[in-house]
PDB file of C-alpha atoms in Angstrom:
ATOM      1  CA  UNK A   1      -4.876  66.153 -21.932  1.00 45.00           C
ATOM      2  CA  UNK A   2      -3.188  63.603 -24.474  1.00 48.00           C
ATOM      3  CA  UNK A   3      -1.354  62.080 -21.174  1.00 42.00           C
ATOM      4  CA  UNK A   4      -4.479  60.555 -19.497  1.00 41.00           C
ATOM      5  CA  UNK A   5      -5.258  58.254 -22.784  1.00 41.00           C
ATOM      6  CA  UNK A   6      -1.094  57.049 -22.752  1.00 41.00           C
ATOM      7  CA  UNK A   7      -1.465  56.738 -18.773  1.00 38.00           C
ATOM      8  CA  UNK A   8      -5.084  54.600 -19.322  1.00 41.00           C
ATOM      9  CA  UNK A   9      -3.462  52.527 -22.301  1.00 40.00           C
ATOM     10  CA  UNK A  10      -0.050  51.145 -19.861  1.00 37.00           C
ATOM     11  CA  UNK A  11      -2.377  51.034 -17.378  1.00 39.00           C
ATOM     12  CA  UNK A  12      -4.599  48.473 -19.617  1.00 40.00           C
ATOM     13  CA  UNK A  13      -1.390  46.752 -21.260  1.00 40.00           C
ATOM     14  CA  UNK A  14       0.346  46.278 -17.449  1.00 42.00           C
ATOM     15  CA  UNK A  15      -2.719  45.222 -15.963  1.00 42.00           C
ATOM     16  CA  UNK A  16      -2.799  42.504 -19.004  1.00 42.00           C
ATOM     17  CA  UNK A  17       0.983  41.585 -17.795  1.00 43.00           C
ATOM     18  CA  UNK A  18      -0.192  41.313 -14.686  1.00 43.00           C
ATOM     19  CA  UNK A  19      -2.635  39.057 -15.294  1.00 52.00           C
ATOM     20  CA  UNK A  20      -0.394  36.724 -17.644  1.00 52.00           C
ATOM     21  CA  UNK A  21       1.966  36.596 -14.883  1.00 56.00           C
ATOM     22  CA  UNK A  22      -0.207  35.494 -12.261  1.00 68.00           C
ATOM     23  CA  UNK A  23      -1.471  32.704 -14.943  1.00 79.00           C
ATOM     24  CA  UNK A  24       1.604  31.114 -14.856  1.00 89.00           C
ATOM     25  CA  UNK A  25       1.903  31.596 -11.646  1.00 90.00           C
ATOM     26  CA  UNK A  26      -0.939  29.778 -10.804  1.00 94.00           C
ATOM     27  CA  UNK A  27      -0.447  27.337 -13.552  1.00 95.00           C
ATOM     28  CA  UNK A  28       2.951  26.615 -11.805  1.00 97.00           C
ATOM     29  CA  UNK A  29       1.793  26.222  -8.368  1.00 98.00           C
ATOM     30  CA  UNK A  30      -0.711  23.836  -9.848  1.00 98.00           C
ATOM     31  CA  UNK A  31       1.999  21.285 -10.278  1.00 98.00           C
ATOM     32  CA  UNK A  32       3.772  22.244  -7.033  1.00 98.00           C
ATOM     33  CA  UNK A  33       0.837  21.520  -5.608  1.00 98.00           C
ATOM     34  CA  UNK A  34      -0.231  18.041  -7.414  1.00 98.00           C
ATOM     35  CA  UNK A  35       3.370  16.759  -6.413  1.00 98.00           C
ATOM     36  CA  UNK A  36       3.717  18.179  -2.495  1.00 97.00           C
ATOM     37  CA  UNK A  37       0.153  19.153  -1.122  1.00 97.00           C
ATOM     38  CA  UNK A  38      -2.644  17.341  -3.041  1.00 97.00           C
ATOM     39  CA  UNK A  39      -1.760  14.040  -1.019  1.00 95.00           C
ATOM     40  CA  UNK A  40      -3.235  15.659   1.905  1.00 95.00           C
ATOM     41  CA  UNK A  41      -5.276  18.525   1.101  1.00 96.00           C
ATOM     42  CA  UNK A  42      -6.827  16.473  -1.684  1.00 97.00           C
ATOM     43  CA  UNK A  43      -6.746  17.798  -5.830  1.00 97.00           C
ATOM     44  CA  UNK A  44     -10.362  19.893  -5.675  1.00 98.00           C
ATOM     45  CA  UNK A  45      -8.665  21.525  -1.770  1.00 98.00           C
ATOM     46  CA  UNK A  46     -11.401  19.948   0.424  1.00 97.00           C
ATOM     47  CA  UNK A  47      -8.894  18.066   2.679  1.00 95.00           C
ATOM     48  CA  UNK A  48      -9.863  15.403   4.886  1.00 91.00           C
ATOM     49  CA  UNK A  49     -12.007  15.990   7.453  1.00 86.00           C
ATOM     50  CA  UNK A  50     -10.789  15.778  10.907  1.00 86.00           C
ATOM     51  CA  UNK A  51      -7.207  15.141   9.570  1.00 89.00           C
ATOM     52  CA  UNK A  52      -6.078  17.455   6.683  1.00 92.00           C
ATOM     53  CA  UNK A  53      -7.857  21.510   6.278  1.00 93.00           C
ATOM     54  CA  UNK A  54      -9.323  22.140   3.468  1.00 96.00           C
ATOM     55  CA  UNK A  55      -8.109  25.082   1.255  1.00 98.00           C
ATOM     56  CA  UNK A  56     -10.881  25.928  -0.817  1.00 98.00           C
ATOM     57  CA  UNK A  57     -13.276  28.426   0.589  1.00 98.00           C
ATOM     58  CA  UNK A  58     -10.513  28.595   4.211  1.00 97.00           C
ATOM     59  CA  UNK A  59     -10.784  32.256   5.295  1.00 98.00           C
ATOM     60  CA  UNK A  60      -6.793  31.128   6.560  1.00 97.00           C
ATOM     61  CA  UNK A  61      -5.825  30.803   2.931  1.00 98.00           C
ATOM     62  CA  UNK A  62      -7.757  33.972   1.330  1.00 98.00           C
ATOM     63  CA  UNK A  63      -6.522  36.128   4.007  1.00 98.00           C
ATOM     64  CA  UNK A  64      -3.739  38.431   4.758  1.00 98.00           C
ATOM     65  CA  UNK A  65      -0.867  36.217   2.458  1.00 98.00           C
ATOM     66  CA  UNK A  66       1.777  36.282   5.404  1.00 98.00           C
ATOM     67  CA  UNK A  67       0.749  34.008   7.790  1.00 97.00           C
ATOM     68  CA  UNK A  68      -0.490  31.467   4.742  1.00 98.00           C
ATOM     69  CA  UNK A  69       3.520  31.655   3.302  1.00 98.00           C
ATOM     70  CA  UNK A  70       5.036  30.937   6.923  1.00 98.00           C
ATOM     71  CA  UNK A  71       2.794  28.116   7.714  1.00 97.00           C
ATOM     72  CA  UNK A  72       4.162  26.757   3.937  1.00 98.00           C
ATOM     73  CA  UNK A  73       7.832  27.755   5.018  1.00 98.00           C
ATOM     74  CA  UNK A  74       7.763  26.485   8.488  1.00 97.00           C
ATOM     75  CA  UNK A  75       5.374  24.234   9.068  1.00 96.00           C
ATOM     76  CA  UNK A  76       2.409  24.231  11.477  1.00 93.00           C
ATOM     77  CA  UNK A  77       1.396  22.011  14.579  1.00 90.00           C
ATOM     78  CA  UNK A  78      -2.631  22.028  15.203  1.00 82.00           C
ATOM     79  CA  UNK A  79      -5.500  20.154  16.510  1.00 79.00           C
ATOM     80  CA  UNK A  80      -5.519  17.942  13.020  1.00 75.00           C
ATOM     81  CA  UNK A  81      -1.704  16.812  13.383  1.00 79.00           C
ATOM     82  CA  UNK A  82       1.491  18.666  11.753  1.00 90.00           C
ATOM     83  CA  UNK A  83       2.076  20.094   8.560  1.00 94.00           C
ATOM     84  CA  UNK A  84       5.694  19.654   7.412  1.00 96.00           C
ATOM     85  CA  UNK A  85       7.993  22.899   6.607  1.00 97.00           C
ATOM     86  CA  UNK A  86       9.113  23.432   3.130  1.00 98.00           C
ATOM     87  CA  UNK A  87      11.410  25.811   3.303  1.00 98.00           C
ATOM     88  CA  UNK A  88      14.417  23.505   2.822  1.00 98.00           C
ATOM     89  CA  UNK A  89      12.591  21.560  -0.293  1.00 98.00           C
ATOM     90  CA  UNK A  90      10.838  24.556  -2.191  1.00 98.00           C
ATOM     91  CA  UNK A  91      12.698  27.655  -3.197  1.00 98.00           C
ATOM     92  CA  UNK A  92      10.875  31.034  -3.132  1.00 98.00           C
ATOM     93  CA  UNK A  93       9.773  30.858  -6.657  1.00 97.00           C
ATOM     94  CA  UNK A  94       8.138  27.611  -6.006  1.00 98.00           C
ATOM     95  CA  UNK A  95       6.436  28.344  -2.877  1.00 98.00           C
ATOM     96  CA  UNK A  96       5.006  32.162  -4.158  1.00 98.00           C
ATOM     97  CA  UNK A  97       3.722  29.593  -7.188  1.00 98.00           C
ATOM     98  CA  UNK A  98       1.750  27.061  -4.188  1.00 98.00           C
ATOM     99  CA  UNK A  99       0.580  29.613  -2.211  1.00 98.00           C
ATOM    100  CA  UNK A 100      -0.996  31.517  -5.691  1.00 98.00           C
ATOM    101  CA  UNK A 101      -2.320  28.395  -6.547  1.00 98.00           C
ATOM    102  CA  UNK A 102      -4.120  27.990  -3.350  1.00 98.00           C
ATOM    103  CA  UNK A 103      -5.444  31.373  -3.251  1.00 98.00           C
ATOM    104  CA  UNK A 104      -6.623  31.338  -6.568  1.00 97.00           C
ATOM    105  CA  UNK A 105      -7.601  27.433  -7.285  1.00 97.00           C
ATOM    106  CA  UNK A 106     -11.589  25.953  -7.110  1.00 97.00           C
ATOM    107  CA  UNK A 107     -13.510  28.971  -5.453  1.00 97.00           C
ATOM    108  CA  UNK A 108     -10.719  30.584  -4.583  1.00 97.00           C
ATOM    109  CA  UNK A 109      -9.952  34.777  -5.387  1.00 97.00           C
ATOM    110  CA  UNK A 110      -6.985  36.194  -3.246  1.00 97.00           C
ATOM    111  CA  UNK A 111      -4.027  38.259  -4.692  1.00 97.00           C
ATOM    112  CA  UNK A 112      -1.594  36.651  -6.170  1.00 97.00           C
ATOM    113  CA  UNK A 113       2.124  36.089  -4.047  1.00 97.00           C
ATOM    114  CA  UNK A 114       5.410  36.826  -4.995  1.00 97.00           C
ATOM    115  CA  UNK A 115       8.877  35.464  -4.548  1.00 97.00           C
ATOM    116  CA  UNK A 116       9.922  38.506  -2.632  1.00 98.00           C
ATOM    117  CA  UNK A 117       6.996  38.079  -0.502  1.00 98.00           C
ATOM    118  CA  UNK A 118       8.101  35.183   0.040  1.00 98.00           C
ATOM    119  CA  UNK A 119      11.645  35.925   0.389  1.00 98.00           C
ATOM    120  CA  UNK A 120      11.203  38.284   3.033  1.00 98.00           C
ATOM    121  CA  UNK A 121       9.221  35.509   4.794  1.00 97.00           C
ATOM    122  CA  UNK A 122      12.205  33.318   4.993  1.00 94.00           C
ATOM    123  CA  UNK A 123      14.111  36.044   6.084  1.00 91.00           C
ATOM    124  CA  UNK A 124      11.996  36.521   9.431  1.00 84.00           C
TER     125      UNK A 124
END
């Protein structure tokens, strides 16, 4: 019986660790994000329509994480024009920060992305 309140109190303290790490997470990708991607995708994520997607509220970038890191490491050709790779300018840590940032900035509330996410990514 005295292990469920120990269990329920590093659950609590963990989740908190969680949460702080995902903050500066985000709070990293933030400035990824001003110096790389707010250019075209714009500082509040709303693009420019007809030329550059917007992020905020894109069903793309709150979905499975996967597909939103490989566009970010390799690039993506679409009906709007090309999005350049990064995978030789960001390292992992860098682009699990952007693609947090994204999911998580304005409106935004996916799960967080790590480097190893993003390391096995590359490694595809």
């Amino acid at each position: 019986m005295r292990l469920l309140p120990i269990l329920a109190s590093l659950a609590i303290m963990g989740g908190g660790a969680w949460a702080q790490a995902s903050g500066d997470l985000v709070k990293q990708g933030q400035a990824v994000f001003e110096e790389n991607c707010a250019q075209c995708h714009r500082a509040n994520g709303e693009g420019l329509p007809a030329t550059f997607p917007a992020l905020n509220k894109n069903p793309f970038v709150l979905g499975e994480p996967s597909p939103v890191i490989a566009t970010v490491l390799n690039g993506r050709k679409g009906s709007l024009g090309q999005m350049p790779a990064w995978k030789d300018k960001l390292n992992d840590a860098q682009i699990a920060a952007v693609v947090t940032y994204i999911r998580q900035a304005w409106s935004n509330r996916a799960a967080p992305v790590t480097p190893a996410m993003v390391a096995a990514g590359r490694s595809k």
